[in-house]
Amino acid sequence: MRRSIAAAIIGLGLLGGCSAPGSLEQGEVYDPLEVPNRLIFAVNETLDIFILQPTAYVYRTVIPDPVRDMVAGFLGWIATPVILANDAFQGDWDGAGITAQRFVANAPLFGLVDNATGLGLKAQNEDFGQTLGHYGTGDGPYLMLPVLGPSNARDGIGKVVDYFLDPTRYIGDEDVNQKFQIGRRVMEAVDFRARNFDAINDLRESSVDYYARVRSIYKQRRDALIRDGEPGSIGASSPKSNGKEFEGYPGKSTEQTSSRASSD
């Protein structure tokens, strides 16, 4: 564990050297690894088409909406401590207060029932990648991660830090916890794919260059989140990417969006 933390710290120190060249226009994505990124993207797409998409279809078809909402609520609730930590790291004490209140309000049923939204407590969406961006760290090179999808050097380091910030990693027997974490990540992927089922398929079919479209969406959404903007909901039919197509792509609290968003 100490070696992993040290590697993350070293990565943060090296991140400044991964900045995009100054010749890039605003909004342009620095993608020096485009060839291997596209290869990984193709592998990810194959996994989606043959495994994740069919699983998500069965999930949203067979499982009733209220049950899917409960699953999403639980996944969002257990992610709350990491969001709270990043609220605090950014000095957003109002956001931290809301996040803490949401956690307590939804704690009686472990997030399965969303009491907090009814109390006017809107779900927050923060991670360490956003925290680094908040303090001026650049994106670094764009990365397409196996299975995990689009990222960049800054957000990749952020994922590592968030991994160690997650208190659920330190609960219970190590073997049992590892299985829980794997199951959790699988459910997050299935839940996200089910909620955005039609939008993702439509975007894939309507894109001349699907890889470039996803890259642009990821860049614009992450920029909006760092600015604490409101990227909005999916709008795959939009002819021009504005960062809104993928709501929460990929790192948002699933607590924020009802599974009904993906239903016909």
Short mmCIF file of N, CA and C in Angstrom, two decimals, residues 2 13 32-33 46-47 61 65 69 79 88 107 127 135 139 182 197-198 207 218 228:
data_model
loop_
_atom_site.label_atom_id
_atom_site.label_comp_id
_atom_site.label_asym_id
_atom_site.label_seq_id
_atom_site.Cartn_x
_atom_site.Cartn_y
_atom_site.Cartn_z
N ARG A 2 1.93 1.26 0.84
CA ARG A 2 2.81 2.43 0.92
C ARG A 2 3.48 2.70 -0.42
N GLY A 13 3.85 14.63 -8.80
CA GLY A 13 4.99 15.48 -9.04
C GLY A 13 5.37 15.55 -10.51
N PRO A 32 -1.38 12.77 -27.56
CA PRO A 32 -0.18 12.25 -28.23
C PRO A 32 -0.16 10.73 -28.34
N LEU A 33 -1.02 10.06 -27.58
CA LEU A 33 -1.07 8.59 -27.59
C LEU A 33 -2.29 8.09 -28.36
N THR A 46 -15.62 -3.40 -28.01
CA THR A 46 -15.95 -4.82 -28.19
C THR A 46 -16.54 -5.40 -26.91
N LEU A 47 -15.94 -5.07 -25.78
CA LEU A 47 -16.45 -5.54 -24.49
C LEU A 47 -17.85 -4.98 -24.24
N THR A 61 -34.45 -4.07 -18.43
CA THR A 61 -35.70 -4.68 -18.89
C THR A 61 -36.36 -5.52 -17.79
N ASP A 65 -38.01 -0.28 -12.18
CA ASP A 65 -37.41 1.04 -11.96
C ASP A 65 -37.11 1.32 -10.49
N ASP A 69 -33.46 2.22 -8.98
CA ASP A 69 -33.21 3.48 -8.27
C ASP A 69 -32.58 3.21 -6.90
N ALA A 79 -20.33 6.18 -2.10
CA ALA A 79 -19.31 7.04 -2.70
C ALA A 79 -19.21 8.39 -2.00
N ALA A 88 -13.95 19.16 0.80
CA ALA A 88 -13.09 19.79 1.81
C ALA A 88 -11.75 20.21 1.21
N ALA A 107 -28.54 7.62 5.43
CA ALA A 107 -27.87 6.53 6.14
C ALA A 107 -28.80 5.47 6.70
N ASP A 127 -14.35 14.75 -7.25
CA ASP A 127 -13.32 13.71 -7.16
C ASP A 127 -11.96 14.39 -7.15
N TYR A 135 -7.17 23.56 -8.52
CA TYR A 135 -5.95 24.29 -8.15
C TYR A 135 -5.04 24.53 -9.34
N ASP A 139 -4.77 19.14 -17.78
CA ASP A 139 -5.26 17.80 -18.09
C ASP A 139 -4.12 16.78 -18.23
N ILE A 182 -15.13 -5.37 -6.33
CA ILE A 182 -15.31 -5.80 -7.72
C ILE A 182 -16.79 -5.76 -8.10
N PHE A 197 -28.53 3.91 -21.95
CA PHE A 197 -28.53 2.86 -22.96
C PHE A 197 -28.77 3.42 -24.36
N ASP A 198 -29.90 4.10 -24.57
CA ASP A 198 -30.24 4.59 -25.89
C ASP A 198 -29.33 5.73 -26.32
N SER A 207 -22.16 9.19 -34.96
CA SER A 207 -20.84 9.81 -34.97
C SER A 207 -20.01 9.33 -36.17
N TYR A 218 -15.73 14.03 -23.14
CA TYR A 218 -15.05 13.87 -21.87
C TYR A 218 -14.33 15.15 -21.47
N ASP A 228 -17.40 23.80 -11.63
CA ASP A 228 -18.66 23.66 -10.90
C ASP A 228 -19.84 24.10 -11.74
#
